[in-house]
Coordinates of C-alpha atoms in Angstrom, one line a residue:
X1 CA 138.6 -68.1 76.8
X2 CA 141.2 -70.9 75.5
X3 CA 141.1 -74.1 76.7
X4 CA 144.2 -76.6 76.1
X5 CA 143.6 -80.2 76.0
X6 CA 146.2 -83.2 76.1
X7 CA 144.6 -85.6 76.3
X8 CA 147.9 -87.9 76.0
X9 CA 150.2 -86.0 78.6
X10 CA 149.6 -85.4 82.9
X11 CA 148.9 -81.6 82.2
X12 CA 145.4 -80.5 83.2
X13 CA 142.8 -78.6 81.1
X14 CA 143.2 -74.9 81.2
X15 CA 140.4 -72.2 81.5
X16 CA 137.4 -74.8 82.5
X17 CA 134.1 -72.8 83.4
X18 CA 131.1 -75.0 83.2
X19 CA 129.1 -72.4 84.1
X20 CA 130.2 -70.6 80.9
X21 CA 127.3 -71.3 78.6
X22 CA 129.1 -70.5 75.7
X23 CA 132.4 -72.3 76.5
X24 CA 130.2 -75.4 77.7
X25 CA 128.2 -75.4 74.1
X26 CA 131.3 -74.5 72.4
X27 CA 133.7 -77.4 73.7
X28 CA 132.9 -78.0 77.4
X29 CA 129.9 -80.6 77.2
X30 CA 131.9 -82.7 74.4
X31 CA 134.8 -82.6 76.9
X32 CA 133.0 -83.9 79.6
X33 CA 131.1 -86.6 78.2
X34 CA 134.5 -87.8 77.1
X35 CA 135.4 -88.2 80.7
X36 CA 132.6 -89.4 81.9
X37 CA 132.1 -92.5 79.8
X38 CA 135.7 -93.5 80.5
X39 CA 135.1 -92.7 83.9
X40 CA 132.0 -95.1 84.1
X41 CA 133.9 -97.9 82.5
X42 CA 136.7 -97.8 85.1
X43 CA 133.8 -97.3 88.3
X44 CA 131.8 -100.0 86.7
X45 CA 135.1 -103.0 86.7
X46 CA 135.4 -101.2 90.4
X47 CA 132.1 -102.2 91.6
X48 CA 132.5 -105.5 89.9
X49 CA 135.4 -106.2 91.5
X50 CA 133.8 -104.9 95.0
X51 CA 130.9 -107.7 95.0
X52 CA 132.7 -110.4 93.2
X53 CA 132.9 -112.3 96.5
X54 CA 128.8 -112.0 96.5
X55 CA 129.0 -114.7 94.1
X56 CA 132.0 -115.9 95.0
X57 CA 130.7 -117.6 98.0
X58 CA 128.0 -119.7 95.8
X59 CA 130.6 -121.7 94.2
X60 CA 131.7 -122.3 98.1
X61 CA 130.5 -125.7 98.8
X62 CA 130.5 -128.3 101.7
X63 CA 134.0 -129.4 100.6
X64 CA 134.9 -125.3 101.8
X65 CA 133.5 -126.2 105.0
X66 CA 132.0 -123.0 105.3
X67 CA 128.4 -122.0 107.1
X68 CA 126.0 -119.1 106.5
X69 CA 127.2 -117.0 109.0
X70 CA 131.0 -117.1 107.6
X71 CA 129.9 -116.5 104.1
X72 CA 127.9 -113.1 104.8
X73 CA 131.2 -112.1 106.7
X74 CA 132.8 -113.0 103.6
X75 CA 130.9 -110.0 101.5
X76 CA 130.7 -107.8 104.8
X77 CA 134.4 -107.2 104.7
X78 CA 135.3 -106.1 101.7
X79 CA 132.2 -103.7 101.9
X80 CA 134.0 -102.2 105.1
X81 CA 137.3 -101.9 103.2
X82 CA 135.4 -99.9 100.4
X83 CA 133.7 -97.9 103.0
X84 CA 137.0 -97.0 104.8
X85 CA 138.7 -96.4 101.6
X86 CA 136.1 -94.1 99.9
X87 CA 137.5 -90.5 102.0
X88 CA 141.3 -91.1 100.9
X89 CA 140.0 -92.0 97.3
X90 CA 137.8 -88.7 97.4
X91 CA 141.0 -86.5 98.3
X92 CA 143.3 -88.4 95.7
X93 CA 141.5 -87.0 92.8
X94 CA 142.4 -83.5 93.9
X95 CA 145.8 -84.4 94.6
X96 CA 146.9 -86.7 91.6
X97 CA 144.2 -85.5 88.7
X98 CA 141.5 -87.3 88.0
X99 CA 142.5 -88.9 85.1
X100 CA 145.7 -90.4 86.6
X101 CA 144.2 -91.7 89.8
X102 CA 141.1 -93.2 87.5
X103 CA 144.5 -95.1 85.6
X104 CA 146.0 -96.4 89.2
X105 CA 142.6 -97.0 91.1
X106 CA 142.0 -99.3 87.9
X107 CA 145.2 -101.1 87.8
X108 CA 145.2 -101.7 92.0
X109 CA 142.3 -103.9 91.0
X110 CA 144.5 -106.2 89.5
X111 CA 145.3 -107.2 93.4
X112 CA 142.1 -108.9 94.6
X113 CA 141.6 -110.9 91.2
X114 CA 144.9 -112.4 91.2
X115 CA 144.9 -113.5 94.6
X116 CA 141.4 -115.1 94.1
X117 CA 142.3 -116.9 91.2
X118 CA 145.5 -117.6 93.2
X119 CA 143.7 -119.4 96.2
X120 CA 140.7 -120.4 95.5
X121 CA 140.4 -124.1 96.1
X122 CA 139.1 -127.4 98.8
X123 CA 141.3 -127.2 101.6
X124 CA 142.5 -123.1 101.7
X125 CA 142.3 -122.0 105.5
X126 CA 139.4 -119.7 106.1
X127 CA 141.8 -116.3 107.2
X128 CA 143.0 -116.9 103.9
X129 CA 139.5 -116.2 102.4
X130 CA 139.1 -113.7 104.4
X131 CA 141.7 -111.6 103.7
X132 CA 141.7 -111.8 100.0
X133 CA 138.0 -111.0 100.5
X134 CA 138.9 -107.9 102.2
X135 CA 141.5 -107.0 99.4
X136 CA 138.5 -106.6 96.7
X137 CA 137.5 -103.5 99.1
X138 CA 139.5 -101.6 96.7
X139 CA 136.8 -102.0 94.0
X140 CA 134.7 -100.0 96.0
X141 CA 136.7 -97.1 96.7
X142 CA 136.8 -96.2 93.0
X143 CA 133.3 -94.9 93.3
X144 CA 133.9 -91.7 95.4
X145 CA 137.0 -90.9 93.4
X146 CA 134.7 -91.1 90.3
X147 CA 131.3 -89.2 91.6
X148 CA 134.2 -86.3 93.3
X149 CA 136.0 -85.5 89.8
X150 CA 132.9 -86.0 87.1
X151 CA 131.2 -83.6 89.6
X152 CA 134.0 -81.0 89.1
X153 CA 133.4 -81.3 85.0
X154 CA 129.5 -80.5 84.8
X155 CA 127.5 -77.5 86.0
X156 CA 125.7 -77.4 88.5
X157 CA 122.2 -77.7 86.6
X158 CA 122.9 -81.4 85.2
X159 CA 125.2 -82.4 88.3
X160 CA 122.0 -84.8 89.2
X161 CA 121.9 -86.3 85.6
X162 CA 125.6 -86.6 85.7
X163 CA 126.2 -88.2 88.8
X164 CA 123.3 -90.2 88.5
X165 CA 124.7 -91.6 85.3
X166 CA 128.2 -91.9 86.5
X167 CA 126.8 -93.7 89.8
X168 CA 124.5 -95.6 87.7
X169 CA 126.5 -97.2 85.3
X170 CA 129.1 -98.4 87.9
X171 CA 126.3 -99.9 90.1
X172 CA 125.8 -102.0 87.2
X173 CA 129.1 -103.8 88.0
X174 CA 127.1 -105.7 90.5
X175 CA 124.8 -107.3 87.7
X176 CA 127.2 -107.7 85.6
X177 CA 129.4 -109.8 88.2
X178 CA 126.7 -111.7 88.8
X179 CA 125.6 -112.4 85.3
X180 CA 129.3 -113.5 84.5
X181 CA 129.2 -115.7 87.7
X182 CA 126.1 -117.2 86.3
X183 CA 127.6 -118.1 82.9
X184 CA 130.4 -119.5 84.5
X185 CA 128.6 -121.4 86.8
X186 CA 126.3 -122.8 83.9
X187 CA 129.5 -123.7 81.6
X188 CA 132.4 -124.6 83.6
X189 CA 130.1 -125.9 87.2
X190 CA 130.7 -124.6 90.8
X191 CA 134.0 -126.0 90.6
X192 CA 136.0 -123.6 88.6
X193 CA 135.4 -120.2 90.9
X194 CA 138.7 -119.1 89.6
X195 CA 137.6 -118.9 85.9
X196 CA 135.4 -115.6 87.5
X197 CA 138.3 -113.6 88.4
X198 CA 140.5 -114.1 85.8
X199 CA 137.5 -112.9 82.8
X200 CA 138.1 -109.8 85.2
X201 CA 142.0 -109.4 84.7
X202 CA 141.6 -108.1 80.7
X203 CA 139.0 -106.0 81.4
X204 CA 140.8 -103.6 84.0
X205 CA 143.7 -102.8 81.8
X206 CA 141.3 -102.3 79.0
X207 CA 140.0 -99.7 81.8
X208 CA 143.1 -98.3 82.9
X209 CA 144.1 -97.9 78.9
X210 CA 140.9 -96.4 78.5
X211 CA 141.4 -93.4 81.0
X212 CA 145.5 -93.1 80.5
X213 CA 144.6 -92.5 76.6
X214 CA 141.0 -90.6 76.7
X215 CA 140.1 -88.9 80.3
X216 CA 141.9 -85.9 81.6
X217 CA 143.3 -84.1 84.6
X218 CA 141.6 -81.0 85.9
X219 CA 144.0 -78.2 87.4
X220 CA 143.9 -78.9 91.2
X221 CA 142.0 -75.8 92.3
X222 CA 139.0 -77.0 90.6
X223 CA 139.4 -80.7 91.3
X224 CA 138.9 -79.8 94.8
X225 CA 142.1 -79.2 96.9
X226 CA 142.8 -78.2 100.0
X227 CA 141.0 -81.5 100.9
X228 CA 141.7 -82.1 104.3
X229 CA 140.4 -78.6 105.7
X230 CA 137.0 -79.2 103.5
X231 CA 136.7 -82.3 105.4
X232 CA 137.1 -81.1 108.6
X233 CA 134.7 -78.3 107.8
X234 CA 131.9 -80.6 106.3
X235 CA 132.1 -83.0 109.0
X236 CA 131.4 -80.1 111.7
X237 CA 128.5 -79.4 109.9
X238 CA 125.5 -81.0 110.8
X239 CA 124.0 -81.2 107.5
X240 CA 127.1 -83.5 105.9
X241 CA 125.9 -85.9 108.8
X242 CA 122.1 -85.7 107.8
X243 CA 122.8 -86.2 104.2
X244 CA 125.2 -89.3 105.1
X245 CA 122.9 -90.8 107.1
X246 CA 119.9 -90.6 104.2
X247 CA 122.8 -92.3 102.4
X248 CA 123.2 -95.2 104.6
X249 CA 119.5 -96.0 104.2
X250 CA 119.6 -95.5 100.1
X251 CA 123.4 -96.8 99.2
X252 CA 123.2 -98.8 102.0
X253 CA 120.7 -100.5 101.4
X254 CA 121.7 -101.4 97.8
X255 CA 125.0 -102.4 98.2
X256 CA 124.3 -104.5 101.1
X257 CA 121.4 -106.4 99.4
X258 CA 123.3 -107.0 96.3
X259 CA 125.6 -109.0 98.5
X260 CA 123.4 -110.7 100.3
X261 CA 120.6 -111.5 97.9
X262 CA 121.9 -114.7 96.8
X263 CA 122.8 -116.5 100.4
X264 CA 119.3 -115.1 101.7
X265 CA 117.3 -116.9 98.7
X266 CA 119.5 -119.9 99.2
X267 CA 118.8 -120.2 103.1
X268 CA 115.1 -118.4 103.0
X269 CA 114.0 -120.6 100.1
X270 CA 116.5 -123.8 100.3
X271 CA 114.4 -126.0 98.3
X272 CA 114.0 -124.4 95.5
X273 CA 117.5 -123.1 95.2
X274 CA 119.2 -126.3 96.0
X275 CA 122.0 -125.2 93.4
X276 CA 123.8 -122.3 93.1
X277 CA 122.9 -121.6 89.7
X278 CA 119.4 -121.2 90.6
X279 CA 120.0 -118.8 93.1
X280 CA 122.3 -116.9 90.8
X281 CA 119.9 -116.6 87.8
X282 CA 117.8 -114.2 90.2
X283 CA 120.5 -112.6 92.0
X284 CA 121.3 -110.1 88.9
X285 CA 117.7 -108.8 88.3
X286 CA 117.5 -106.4 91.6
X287 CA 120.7 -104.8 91.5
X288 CA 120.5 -104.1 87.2
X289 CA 117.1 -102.1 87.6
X290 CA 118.7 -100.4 90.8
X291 CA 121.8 -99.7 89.0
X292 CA 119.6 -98.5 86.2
X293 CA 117.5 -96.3 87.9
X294 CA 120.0 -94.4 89.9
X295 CA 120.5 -91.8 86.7
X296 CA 115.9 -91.8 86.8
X297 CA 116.5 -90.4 90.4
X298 CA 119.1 -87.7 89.4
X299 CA 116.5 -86.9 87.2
X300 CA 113.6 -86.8 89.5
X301 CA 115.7 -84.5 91.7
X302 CA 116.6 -81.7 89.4
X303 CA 112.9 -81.4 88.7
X304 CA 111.4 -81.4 91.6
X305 CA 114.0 -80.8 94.3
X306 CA 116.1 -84.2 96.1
X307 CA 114.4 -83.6 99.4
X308 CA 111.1 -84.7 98.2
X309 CA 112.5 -87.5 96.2
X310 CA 114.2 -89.2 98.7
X311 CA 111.5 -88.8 101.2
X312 CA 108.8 -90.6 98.5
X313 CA 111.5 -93.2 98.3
X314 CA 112.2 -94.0 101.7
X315 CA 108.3 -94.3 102.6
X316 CA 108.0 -96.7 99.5
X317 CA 111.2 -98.6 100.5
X318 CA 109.4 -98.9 104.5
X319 CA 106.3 -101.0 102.2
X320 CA 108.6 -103.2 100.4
X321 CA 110.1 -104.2 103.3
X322 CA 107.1 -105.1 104.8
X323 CA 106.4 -107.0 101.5
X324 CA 109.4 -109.2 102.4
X325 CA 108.4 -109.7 105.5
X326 CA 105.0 -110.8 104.8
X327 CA 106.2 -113.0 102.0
X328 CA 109.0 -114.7 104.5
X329 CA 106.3 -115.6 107.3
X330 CA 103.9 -116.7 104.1
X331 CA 107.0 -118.3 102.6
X332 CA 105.8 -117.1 99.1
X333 CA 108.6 -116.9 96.6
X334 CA 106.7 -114.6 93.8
X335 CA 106.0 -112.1 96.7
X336 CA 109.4 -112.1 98.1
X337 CA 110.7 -111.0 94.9
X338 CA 108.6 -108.8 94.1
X339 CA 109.2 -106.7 97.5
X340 CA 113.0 -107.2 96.8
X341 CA 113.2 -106.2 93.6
X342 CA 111.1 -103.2 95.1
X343 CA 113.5 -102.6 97.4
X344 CA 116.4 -102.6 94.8
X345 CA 115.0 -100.4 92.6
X346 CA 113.9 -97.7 95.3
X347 CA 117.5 -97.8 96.3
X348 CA 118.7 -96.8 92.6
X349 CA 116.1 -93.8 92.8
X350 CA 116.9 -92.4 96.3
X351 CA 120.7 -92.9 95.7
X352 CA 120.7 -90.6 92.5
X353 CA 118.3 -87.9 94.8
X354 CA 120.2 -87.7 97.7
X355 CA 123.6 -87.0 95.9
X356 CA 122.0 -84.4 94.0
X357 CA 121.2 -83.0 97.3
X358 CA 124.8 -82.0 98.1
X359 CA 126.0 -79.9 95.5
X360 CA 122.4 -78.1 95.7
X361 CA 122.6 -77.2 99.3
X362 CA 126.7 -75.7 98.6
X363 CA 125.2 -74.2 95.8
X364 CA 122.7 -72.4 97.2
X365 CA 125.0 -71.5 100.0
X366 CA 127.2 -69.8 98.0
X367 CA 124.7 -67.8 95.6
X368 CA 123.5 -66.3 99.3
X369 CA 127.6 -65.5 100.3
X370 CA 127.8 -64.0 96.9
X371 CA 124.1 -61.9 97.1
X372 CA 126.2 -60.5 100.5
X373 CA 129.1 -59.4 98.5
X374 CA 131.4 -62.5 98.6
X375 CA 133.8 -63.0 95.9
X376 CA 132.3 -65.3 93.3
X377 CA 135.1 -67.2 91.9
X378 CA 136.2 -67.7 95.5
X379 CA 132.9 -68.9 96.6
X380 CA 132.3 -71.3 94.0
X381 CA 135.4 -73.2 94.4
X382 CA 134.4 -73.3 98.0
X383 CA 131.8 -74.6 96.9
X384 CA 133.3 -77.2 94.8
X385 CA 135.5 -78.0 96.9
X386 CA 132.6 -78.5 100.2
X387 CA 130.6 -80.4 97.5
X388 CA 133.6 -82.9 96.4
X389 CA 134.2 -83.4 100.6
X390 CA 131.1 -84.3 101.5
X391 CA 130.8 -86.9 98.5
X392 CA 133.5 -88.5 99.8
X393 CA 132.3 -88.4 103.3
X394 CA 128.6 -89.4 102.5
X395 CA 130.1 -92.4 100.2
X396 CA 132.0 -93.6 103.0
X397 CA 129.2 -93.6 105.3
X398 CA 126.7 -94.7 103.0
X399 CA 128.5 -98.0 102.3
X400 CA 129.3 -99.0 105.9
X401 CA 125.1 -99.4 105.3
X402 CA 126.3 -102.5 103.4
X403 CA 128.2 -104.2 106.2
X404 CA 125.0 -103.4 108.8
X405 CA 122.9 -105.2 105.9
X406 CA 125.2 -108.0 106.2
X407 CA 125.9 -108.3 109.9
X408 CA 121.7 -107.9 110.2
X409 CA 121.3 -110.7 108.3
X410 CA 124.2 -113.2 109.8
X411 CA 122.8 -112.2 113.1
X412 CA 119.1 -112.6 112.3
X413 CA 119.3 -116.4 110.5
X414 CA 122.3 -117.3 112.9
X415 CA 120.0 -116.6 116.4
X416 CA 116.3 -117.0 114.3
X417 CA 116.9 -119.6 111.3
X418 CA 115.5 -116.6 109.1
X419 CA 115.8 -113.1 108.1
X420 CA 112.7 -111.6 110.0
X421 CA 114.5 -109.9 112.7
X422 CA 116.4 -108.0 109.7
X423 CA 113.4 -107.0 108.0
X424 CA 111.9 -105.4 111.1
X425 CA 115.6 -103.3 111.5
X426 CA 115.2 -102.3 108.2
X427 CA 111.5 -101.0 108.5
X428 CA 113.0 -98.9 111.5
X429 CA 115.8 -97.6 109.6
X430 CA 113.5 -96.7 106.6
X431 CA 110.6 -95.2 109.0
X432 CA 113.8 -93.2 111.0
X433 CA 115.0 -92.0 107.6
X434 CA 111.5 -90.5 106.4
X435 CA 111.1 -88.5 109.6
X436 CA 114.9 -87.0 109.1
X437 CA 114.4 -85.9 105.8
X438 CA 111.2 -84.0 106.7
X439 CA 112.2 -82.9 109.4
X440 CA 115.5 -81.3 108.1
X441 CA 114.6 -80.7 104.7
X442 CA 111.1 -80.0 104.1
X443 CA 109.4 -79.1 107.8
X444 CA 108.4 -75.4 107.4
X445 CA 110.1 -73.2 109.6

């Protein structure tokens, strides 16, 4: 079997066969680690880029004239744009290569930084802010364009490792916003928000460099075309919708915290985060070990099977909420943290386990077409192509969790003063995911 690599011109590999044990000890493993390292550095700036405005709004003082409720709609929106933008990224990997649409997904982040450095200052109108807010939506459609081509380069027995570490390492864009939004906040003081953007600017064209010079195209058949009729056919599925929705309550769930996390400690525990750089030296912690851990519940799922996984994680994730809640009516800071960063890091593990869920259940799909006579190499790239669809649709999904986080919380300390009535939404939301994933996935029949 040959194999062609160019890694310096737009034509794909030829003759990729992951499942080819030989070919994949031979050439294919060193091949795809290439791509997915490069492919992590590019998601990672893109989830950056996706939360900036969660610190963003710390550095927004009284002089912004700005309340509680219009900062959580400040990191709800561009969580919505990512959402929305997640199914055409998914497709555009098939279309344009992954490698090329890595390069332009990278560079269109060039949009949102620029404009915040551009207006952020006392006096800009609030639709101004909101719309550049929205703009940094484009950070988080870089994910599902990501997880849908590195998912194309590995086989399916370390496609839970893989995503887990491709989803992993660009989760830890969240931290690492957050850490650079502390150091600036430290050095320069809340008045220099632009100085946070513009560190950014370098570091996507090192990105879209990065995957122009080292990443490459796969040919289009196994990237995943005919895109739109996979859609259609994974969204009249029932399972695509069951999957999602465990998706909402893991991604959700981590996406929307790591926006929120700083404005709740600031209005939950306003005395002793009377600056934002207090609240910003926690803010990190949660979403790193979630970020971290994502790859850990990859892991856990390829052992012992995603369904399982995810359900032990969602039951865990219904205690640490009621941590928070107990430590919100106690008003107890150590517990508070303590169920949050709980909740974070139960996030990580349930959002590598229920990905690996969905190119399981396609595999196992086609290994029973092809036990009935089915062509293989037809079937597979059905498969592939089923697999890369619902990634794209359960990304999409999942993150509209983050703007229900957000909106739960604006409603919650706008009607209450506090976050309780969130809490008890999430409890219900955990408790509802538990009894779907048992009863779909692991009820005997």
């Amino acid at each position: 079997m040959s194999l062609a690599v160019q890694p310096r011109t737009p034509a794909p590999l030829v003759g990729w066969d992951p499942e080819d044990e030989e070919f994949w000890a031979r050439s294919g493993a060193r091949i795809a680690r290439r791509n997915l390292a490069f492919s992590v550095l590019s998601e990672h700036i893109g989830f950056s880029v996706w939360s900036l405005w969660s610190v963003l709004v710390l550095f927004l003082g009284p002089e912004y004239h700005i309340d509680t409720a219009g900062k959580f709609t400040l990191t709800a929106l561009p969580t919505a744009l990512g959402a929305l933008l997640r199914l055409p990224y998914t497709f555009a990997v098939a279309r344009f290569g992954g490698r090329t649409w890595t390069v332009i997904s990278a560079l269109l982040l060039l949009v949102p930084t620029t404009l915040a450095a551009l207006v952020l200052h006392p006096g800009v109108p609030y639709g101004t802010l909101l719309a550049v807010a929205c703009a940094a939506g484009v950070g988080g459609g870089n994910f599902a364009s990501s997880m849908a081509n590195i998912n194309a380069f590995y086989p399916h027995r370390l496609k839970g490792w893989a995503l887990g570490v491709n989803a992993g390492g660009g989760n830890l864009g969240v931290p690492a916003v957050q850490l650079l939004g502390l150091l600036v906040l430290a050095t320069a003081g809340a008045t220099h928000p632009r100085l946070l953007p513009l560190l950014y600017l370098p570091l996507i064209l090192m990105a879209a460099a990065g995957a122009w010079w080292r990443m490459d195209n796969l040919p289009a058949s196994q990237a995943g075309s005919g895109e739109g009729r996979a859609l259609r056919e994974v969204a009249r599925d029932p399972y695509g919708w069951a999957v999602s929705t465990l998706y909402v309550g893991t991604f959700g769930s981590f996406i929307g915290f790591g926006f929120a996390f700083g404005q709740v400690l600031q209005v939950e525990f306003h005395e002793r985060f009377d600056t934002p750089v207090k609240a910003a030296a926690l803010t990190f912690l949660g979403p790193l070990l979630g970020s971290l851990l994502r790859p850990v519940g990859g892991r856990l799922a390829d052992r012992y099977g995603g369904a399982r996984v995810t359900l032990g994680t969602f039951a865990a994730m219904a205690v640490g909420t009621t941590v928070v809640l107990v430590a919100t009516r106690e008003h107890s800071l150590p517990l508070f943290l303590a169920g949050f960063v709980a909740l974070f890091m139960l996030s990580g593990i349930g959002n590598g386990s229920t990905y690996k869920m969905i190119p399981a259940h396609f595999q196992a799909v086609a290994r029973s077409a092809i036990a009935a006579g089915a062509d293989p190499a037809a079937t597979e790239a059905d498969s592939r192509r089923r697999s890369a669809a619902l990634i794209g649709l359960a990304g999409a999904i999942g993150a509209f969790g983050g703007v229900l986080v957000n909106l739960a919380f604006r409603q919650s300390f706008l009607v209450g003063g506090n976050g309780d009535a969130a809490y008890a939404g999430f409890l219900v939301a955990y408790a509802g995911c538990s009894a779907l994933t048992w009863a779909i996935w692991l009820r005997r029949r």
